[in-house]
Short mmCIF file of C-alpha atoms and ligand atoms in Angstrom, two decimals:
data_model
loop_
_atom_site.label_atom_id
_atom_site.label_comp_id
_atom_site.label_asym_id
_atom_site.label_seq_id
_atom_site.Cartn_x
_atom_site.Cartn_y
_atom_site.Cartn_z
CA MET A 1 140.27 130.89 156.34
CA LYS A 2 137.29 131.17 154.03
CA ILE A 3 135.19 134.29 154.40
CA LEU A 4 131.83 134.76 152.76
CA VAL A 5 131.01 138.40 152.07
CA LEU A 6 127.34 139.41 152.08
CA PRO A 7 127.04 143.19 151.67
CA GLY A 8 123.22 143.15 151.71
CA ASP A 9 121.25 146.38 151.35
CA GLY A 10 121.71 150.12 151.72
CA ILE A 11 124.93 151.24 153.36
CA GLY A 12 125.98 147.57 153.61
CA ARG A 13 127.22 147.97 150.03
CA GLU A 14 129.55 150.79 151.06
CA ILE A 15 130.81 149.70 154.48
CA VAL A 16 131.45 146.02 153.69
CA PRO A 17 134.00 146.74 150.89
CA GLU A 18 135.90 148.95 153.37
CA ALA A 19 136.00 146.15 155.94
CA VAL A 20 137.11 143.63 153.31
CA ALA A 21 139.90 145.98 152.24
CA VAL A 22 140.95 146.30 155.90
CA LEU A 23 141.07 142.50 156.23
CA LYS A 24 143.22 142.31 153.11
CA THR A 25 145.62 144.87 154.54
CA VAL A 26 145.88 142.91 157.78
CA ALA A 27 146.38 139.69 155.81
CA ARG A 28 149.34 141.23 153.98
CA LYS A 29 150.87 142.61 157.14
CA PHE A 30 150.56 139.40 159.15
CA ASN A 31 150.92 136.97 156.29
CA LEU A 32 147.46 135.44 156.66
CA GLU A 33 145.70 133.35 154.06
CA LEU A 34 142.25 134.83 153.97
CA SER A 35 140.04 133.99 151.01
CA PHE A 36 136.91 135.93 150.09
CA THR A 37 133.77 134.80 148.26
CA ASP A 38 130.88 137.12 147.42
CA GLY A 39 127.29 136.09 148.05
CA LEU A 40 123.86 137.63 147.71
CA ILE A 41 121.31 138.30 150.41
CA SER A 42 118.11 140.35 150.60
CA GLU A 43 117.32 142.62 147.62
CA ASP A 44 120.08 141.38 145.26
CA ALA A 45 119.24 137.78 146.12
CA TYR A 46 115.55 138.38 145.60
CA GLU A 47 116.19 139.92 142.20
CA ASN A 48 118.50 137.13 141.09
CA TYR A 49 116.93 134.07 142.72
CA GLY A 50 113.44 135.15 143.76
CA HIS A 51 114.17 134.81 147.50
CA PRO A 52 116.09 137.02 149.99
CA LEU A 53 117.90 133.96 151.39
CA PRO A 54 118.25 131.48 148.51
CA GLU A 55 119.64 127.96 148.87
CA GLN A 56 122.72 129.08 146.91
CA THR A 57 123.59 131.60 149.63
CA LEU A 58 122.97 129.13 152.45
CA GLU A 59 125.21 126.64 150.69
CA LEU A 60 127.98 129.26 150.43
CA CYS A 61 127.54 130.01 154.15
CA LYS A 62 128.02 126.37 155.05
CA GLN A 63 131.18 126.18 152.94
CA SER A 64 132.82 129.12 154.75
CA HIS A 65 134.39 129.56 158.16
CA ALA A 66 133.06 133.05 158.76
CA ILE A 67 130.55 135.41 157.20
CA LEU A 68 130.83 139.17 156.99
CA LEU A 69 127.38 140.69 156.61
CA GLY A 70 126.54 144.34 155.98
CA ALA A 71 122.87 144.95 156.68
CA VAL A 72 119.48 143.94 155.37
CA GLY A 73 116.36 146.04 154.92
CA SER A 74 115.26 148.29 152.09
CA PRO A 75 112.20 150.36 151.19
CA LYS A 76 111.71 148.23 148.08
CA MET A 77 111.66 144.98 150.06
CA ASP A 78 109.19 146.50 152.53
CA GLN A 79 106.58 146.40 149.77
CA LEU A 80 106.79 142.59 149.60
CA PRO A 81 104.58 140.20 151.56
CA VAL A 82 105.98 139.64 155.03
CA GLU A 83 107.22 136.09 154.19
CA LEU A 84 109.66 137.67 151.75
CA ARG A 85 110.89 140.64 153.76
CA PRO A 86 114.57 140.32 154.49
CA GLU A 87 114.41 140.68 158.28
CA ARG A 88 112.03 137.74 158.66
CA ALA A 89 112.91 135.76 155.53
CA ALA A 90 116.70 136.18 155.45
CA LEU A 91 118.35 137.45 158.62
CA LEU A 92 116.39 135.46 161.20
CA PRO A 93 116.50 132.16 159.28
CA LEU A 94 120.21 132.70 158.65
CA ARG A 95 120.84 133.04 162.39
CA LYS A 96 118.63 130.04 163.16
CA LYS A 97 119.90 127.70 160.44
CA LEU A 98 123.51 128.35 161.36
CA HIS A 99 122.75 127.84 165.10
CA LEU A 100 124.09 131.28 166.02
CA PHE A 101 122.59 131.50 169.47
CA ALA A 102 125.18 133.79 171.04
CA ASN A 103 125.32 137.38 169.86
CA LEU A 104 128.22 139.32 171.35
CA ARG A 105 127.98 143.11 171.30
CA PRO A 106 130.83 145.00 172.94
CA ILE A 107 130.04 148.53 174.08
CA LYS A 108 133.24 150.51 174.38
CA VAL A 109 133.36 154.21 175.02
CA TYR A 110 136.42 155.63 173.32
CA GLU A 111 138.12 158.39 175.26
CA THR A 112 138.21 160.64 172.19
CA LEU A 113 134.49 160.24 171.60
CA LEU A 114 133.41 161.35 175.06
CA ASP A 115 132.08 164.59 173.59
CA SER A 116 129.99 162.74 171.00
CA SER A 117 128.02 160.95 173.70
CA PRO A 118 124.58 162.33 174.54
CA LEU A 119 125.42 161.66 178.19
CA LYS A 120 127.84 163.56 180.40
CA PRO A 121 131.49 162.56 179.92
CA GLU A 122 131.87 161.65 183.61
CA VAL A 123 128.96 159.20 183.27
CA VAL A 124 130.23 157.35 180.21
CA LYS A 125 133.98 157.55 180.76
CA GLY A 126 135.62 154.13 180.78
CA VAL A 127 132.45 152.20 179.96
CA ASP A 128 133.31 148.71 178.69
CA ILE A 129 130.37 146.31 178.54
CA LEU A 130 130.08 143.00 176.75
CA PHE A 131 126.51 142.05 175.94
CA PHE A 132 125.51 138.43 175.32
CA ARG A 133 122.21 138.53 173.51
CA GLU A 134 120.43 135.21 172.99
CA LEU A 135 119.78 135.15 169.25
CA THR A 136 117.76 132.13 168.16
CA GLY A 137 114.87 131.96 170.63
CA GLY A 138 112.20 134.01 172.33
CA LEU A 139 109.61 136.21 170.67
CA TYR A 140 111.48 136.35 167.38
CA PHE A 141 111.05 132.63 166.76
CA GLY A 142 107.97 131.50 168.71
CA PRO A 143 104.75 130.66 166.83
CA LYS A 144 103.05 133.69 165.31
CA GLN A 145 99.46 133.95 164.34
CA ARG A 146 96.80 136.32 163.23
CA GLU A 147 93.11 135.66 163.38
CA VAL A 148 89.75 137.37 163.10
CA LEU A 149 87.68 136.69 166.20
CA ALA A 150 83.97 136.04 166.45
CA ASP A 151 83.34 139.68 167.43
CA GLY A 152 85.01 140.81 164.19
CA SER A 153 88.17 142.12 165.87
CA THR A 154 91.61 141.08 164.62
CA GLN A 155 94.09 139.47 166.99
CA ALA A 156 97.84 139.02 166.51
CA ILE A 157 99.90 136.62 168.61
CA ASP A 158 103.66 136.35 169.11
CA THR A 159 104.87 133.66 171.48
CA LEU A 160 107.79 133.95 173.89
CA VAL A 161 109.28 130.47 174.25
CA TYR A 162 112.53 129.37 175.93
CA LYS A 163 113.84 125.92 176.76
CA ASN A 164 116.22 125.62 179.70
CA ILE A 165 118.91 124.22 177.40
CA GLU A 166 118.73 127.34 175.23
CA ILE A 167 119.24 129.45 178.34
CA GLN A 168 122.05 127.26 179.70
CA ARG A 169 124.26 127.49 176.63
CA ILE A 170 124.25 131.27 176.34
CA VAL A 171 124.51 131.87 180.08
CA THR A 172 127.49 129.52 180.31
CA GLN A 173 129.26 131.49 177.58
CA ALA A 174 128.54 134.72 179.42
CA PHE A 175 129.93 133.35 182.70
CA GLU A 176 133.08 132.21 180.87
CA ALA A 177 133.51 135.68 179.37
CA ALA A 178 132.97 137.36 182.74
CA ARG A 179 135.62 135.10 184.25
CA SER A 180 138.15 136.36 181.70
CA ARG A 181 137.18 140.02 182.26
CA ARG A 182 136.21 141.91 185.44
CA LYS A 183 134.28 138.94 186.88
CA LYS A 184 130.87 140.59 187.05
CA LEU A 185 127.81 139.21 185.32
CA THR A 186 124.42 140.89 185.15
CA SER A 187 121.54 138.71 183.99
CA VAL A 188 118.62 140.74 182.70
CA ASP A 189 115.06 139.42 182.78
CA LYS A 190 111.48 140.28 183.69
CA ALA A 191 111.04 137.56 186.27
CA ASN A 192 108.40 139.56 188.15
CA VAL A 193 106.03 139.05 185.21
CA LEU A 194 107.19 136.48 182.66
CA GLU A 195 107.30 132.71 183.10
CA SER A 196 110.17 132.43 180.61
CA SER A 197 112.11 134.91 182.75
CA LEU A 198 111.48 132.81 185.87
CA LEU A 199 113.00 129.82 184.09
CA TRP A 200 115.82 132.10 182.90
CA ARG A 201 116.61 133.19 186.46
CA GLU A 202 116.47 129.66 187.90
CA THR A 203 118.78 128.45 185.15
CA VAL A 204 121.26 131.27 185.74
CA ASN A 205 121.30 130.55 189.49
CA ALA A 206 122.00 126.87 188.88
CA ILE A 207 124.93 127.64 186.58
CA ALA A 208 126.28 130.28 188.97
CA LYS A 209 127.29 127.47 191.35
CA ASP A 210 130.06 126.56 188.90
CA TYR A 211 131.34 130.14 188.86
CA PRO A 212 131.84 131.18 192.48
CA ASP A 213 134.54 133.62 191.34
CA VAL A 214 132.04 135.61 189.25
CA GLU A 215 129.83 138.14 191.00
CA LEU A 216 126.30 137.63 189.67
CA ASN A 217 123.38 139.96 189.90
CA HIS A 218 119.89 139.79 188.44
CA MET A 219 118.27 142.90 187.08
CA TYR A 220 114.82 143.55 185.66
CA VAL A 221 114.92 144.82 182.12
CA ASP A 222 113.18 148.12 182.89
CA ASN A 223 115.66 148.82 185.66
CA CYS A 224 118.53 147.86 183.35
CA ALA A 225 117.37 150.39 180.76
CA MET A 226 117.48 153.03 183.45
CA GLN A 227 120.81 151.91 184.95
CA LEU A 228 122.46 151.99 181.52
CA VAL A 229 121.85 155.71 181.40
CA ARG A 230 122.32 156.48 185.09
CA TYR A 231 125.47 154.51 185.89
CA PRO A 232 126.68 152.49 182.89
CA SER A 233 130.14 151.76 184.28
CA GLN A 234 128.62 149.36 186.85
CA PHE A 235 128.28 146.75 184.03
CA ASP A 236 130.88 144.25 182.88
CA VAL A 237 129.19 141.31 181.12
CA VAL A 238 125.42 141.38 180.56
CA VAL A 239 123.41 138.36 179.42
CA THR A 240 119.82 138.51 178.29
CA GLU A 241 117.17 137.05 176.01
CA ASN A 242 116.70 137.96 172.38
CA MET A 243 114.32 140.91 172.37
CA PHE A 244 115.60 142.54 175.56
CA GLY A 245 119.09 142.26 174.06
CA ASP A 246 117.97 143.84 170.81
CA ILE A 247 116.57 146.86 172.61
CA LEU A 248 119.23 147.29 175.30
CA THR A 249 122.15 147.07 172.86
CA ASP A 250 120.77 149.82 170.64
CA GLN A 251 120.36 151.95 173.73
CA ALA A 252 123.82 151.09 175.05
CA SER A 253 125.49 151.75 171.69
CA THR A 254 124.74 155.42 171.94
CA LEU A 255 126.72 155.73 175.20
CA GLY A 256 129.80 155.78 173.01
CA GLY A 257 128.41 158.35 170.62
CA SER A 258 126.99 156.36 167.74
CA LEU A 259 125.38 153.08 166.77
CA GLY A 260 127.87 153.30 163.91
CA MET A 261 130.60 152.10 166.29
CA LEU A 262 128.93 148.90 167.49
CA PRO A 263 130.18 145.61 165.98
CA SER A 264 128.80 142.16 166.67
CA ALA A 265 129.71 138.51 166.48
CA SER A 266 127.12 135.73 166.32
CA LEU A 267 128.55 132.44 167.49
CA GLY A 268 127.44 128.95 168.41
CA GLY A 269 127.48 127.02 165.14
CA GLU A 270 130.23 125.83 162.85
CA VAL A 271 130.22 129.06 160.88
CA ALA A 272 130.13 132.42 162.65
CA LEU A 273 128.49 135.62 161.47
CA TYR A 274 129.94 139.09 161.91
CA GLU A 275 127.83 142.18 161.30
CA PRO A 276 127.46 145.72 162.55
CA ALA A 277 124.58 146.09 165.00
CA HIS A 278 123.07 148.91 162.96
CA GLY A 279 120.73 148.59 160.00
CA SER A 280 120.93 149.42 156.29
CA ALA A 281 120.16 153.15 156.79
CA PRO A 282 118.46 153.71 153.40
CA ASP A 283 118.28 157.46 154.11
CA ILE A 284 122.05 157.87 153.84
CA ALA A 285 122.82 154.98 151.47
CA GLY A 286 124.93 155.81 148.41
CA LYS A 287 126.03 159.16 149.84
CA ASP A 288 129.46 158.19 151.20
CA MET A 289 128.30 159.20 154.68
CA ALA A 290 128.04 155.90 156.55
CA ASN A 291 130.47 155.09 159.35
CA PRO A 292 132.32 151.90 158.35
CA MET A 293 133.81 151.40 161.83
CA ALA A 294 131.18 149.01 163.20
CA THR A 295 131.77 146.71 160.23
CA ILE A 296 135.54 147.09 160.40
CA LEU A 297 135.42 146.30 164.13
CA SER A 298 133.21 143.28 163.31
CA ALA A 299 136.01 142.11 161.02
CA ALA A 300 138.37 142.41 164.00
CA MET A 301 135.96 140.26 166.03
CA MET A 302 136.06 137.71 163.20
CA LEU A 303 139.84 137.46 163.44
CA ARG A 304 139.58 137.08 167.21
CA TYR A 305 136.70 134.62 167.57
CA SER A 306 136.76 132.58 164.35
CA PHE A 307 140.48 132.50 163.64
CA HIS A 308 142.01 133.11 167.08
CA LEU A 309 144.24 135.84 165.65
CA GLU A 310 144.43 138.20 168.59
CA GLU A 311 147.29 140.38 167.37
CA PRO A 312 145.82 141.14 163.93
CA ALA A 313 142.45 141.81 165.59
CA GLN A 314 144.09 144.32 167.89
CA ALA A 315 145.91 145.90 164.96
CA ILE A 316 142.52 146.81 163.49
CA GLU A 317 141.18 148.08 166.80
CA LYS A 318 144.28 150.19 167.40
CA ALA A 319 144.03 151.67 163.91
CA VAL A 320 140.41 152.67 164.55
CA ASN A 321 141.43 154.25 167.82
CA ALA A 322 144.34 156.08 166.18
CA VAL A 323 142.18 157.58 163.44
CA LEU A 324 139.68 158.78 166.03
CA ASN A 325 142.48 160.25 168.14
CA GLU A 326 143.68 162.17 165.11
CA GLY A 327 140.26 163.80 164.91
CA TYR A 328 138.73 162.13 161.85
CA ARG A 329 134.98 161.67 162.07
CA THR A 330 132.18 160.40 159.85
CA PRO A 331 129.06 162.62 160.02
CA ASP A 332 127.40 160.50 162.76
CA LEU A 333 130.29 161.37 165.11
CA MET A 334 131.02 164.89 163.92
CA ALA A 335 131.92 167.40 166.64
CA PRO A 336 133.44 170.90 166.64
CA ASN A 337 137.08 171.11 165.45
CA MET A 338 137.09 167.60 164.02
CA THR A 339 137.83 166.61 160.43
CA LYS A 340 134.80 165.30 158.60
CA VAL A 341 135.44 162.36 156.26
CA GLY A 342 133.26 160.00 154.21
CA THR A 343 133.02 156.22 154.26
CA VAL A 344 135.76 155.60 151.69
CA GLU A 345 138.21 158.06 153.20
CA MET A 346 137.65 156.63 156.68
CA GLY A 347 138.38 153.12 155.40
CA LYS A 348 141.55 154.34 153.73
CA LEU A 349 142.77 156.14 156.87
CA ILE A 350 142.28 153.00 158.95
CA ARG A 351 144.20 150.91 156.42
CA GLU A 352 147.06 153.39 156.38
CA ARG A 353 147.35 153.19 160.18
CA ILE A 354 147.51 149.37 159.97
C1 LIG B 1 119.64 143.64 165.15
C2 LIG B 1 118.53 144.13 164.25
C3 LIG B 1 117.68 142.95 163.81
C4 LIG B 1 117.12 142.30 165.07
C5 LIG B 1 116.55 143.31 162.83
C6 LIG B 1 117.10 143.94 161.58
C7 LIG B 1 115.68 142.13 162.51
O1 LIG B 1 117.77 145.10 164.89
O2 LIG B 1 120.46 142.81 164.70
O3 LIG B 1 119.70 144.09 166.29
O4 LIG B 1 116.08 142.73 165.59
O5 LIG B 1 117.72 141.33 165.55
MG1 LIG B 2 118.53 145.67 166.77
#
């Protein structure tokens, strides 16, 4: 079980070592042979190889079974021309080149964090949603262009493209997941306006015939944004295209109190990628303040989805739950009467519980 470790930028350099240490603890406890290799992405890669996603890193990715990524994005890299910025030159090509079309983002509201939610406890209690975000199509990857028009104005174009086969493969995965959960699937689109959404909806309806046991409903994205706040426990599995999924999962993450709790798995190719859904948070980087839980929970997803190690995965999830129950909180989750801890201490507490 070969794991490539890409800490990336900002808080990635603090939270990833905690998740690696957690994996090593689990490996000892369950006698697993996990091997770790370090690789460079974004700023470190640019400084060493002149590109945020060098061939050397891609090669390492292809030689591993799973990748643990921290986050990319830094003020320094923002000064570079857009072709070299890590979001567009490293993260997106990494997802595309590894064929990681299915991005799973589980939204779980922990009982002990009910008070950290910006919404009323009775609204968010028991929320358990699994998002399937399409990750290698849509606006992120369609042709882009910028041109100066005859009247002297400047025009920018992003193109929203989907093939039915790209829709089929993610929707099928979402139906399968719904079947193994509470058997409800919500497909989110904007079929009242967008042609790609019309194709999305037709494709979903065709696949639904193979899943008569799953209750399907279609929801417009604007309505979904509202429903997520009004009545989030109506959702079980949600499937949607790339950009809608990006936006809705950030919104949904806060139901549970913090984006710092949201892990993700990107699947579909031979190698899978595990990363927290949050960014590199340069404002708190290097201050021992970042919540390592999203990355640690991403490591649990790695054990589950890449290595089919359900019990070790649950051991991590239970340890996270236990530490929260005992009242330990990183600053993003801090509430009255709780014990505030930093990144390193939080990692250590989780390892002790394992
Ligand atoms: C995410 C992030 C990325 C995305 C950014 C960093 C390009 O927001 O993984 O959700 O938009 O996909
Ligand atoms: Mg995002």
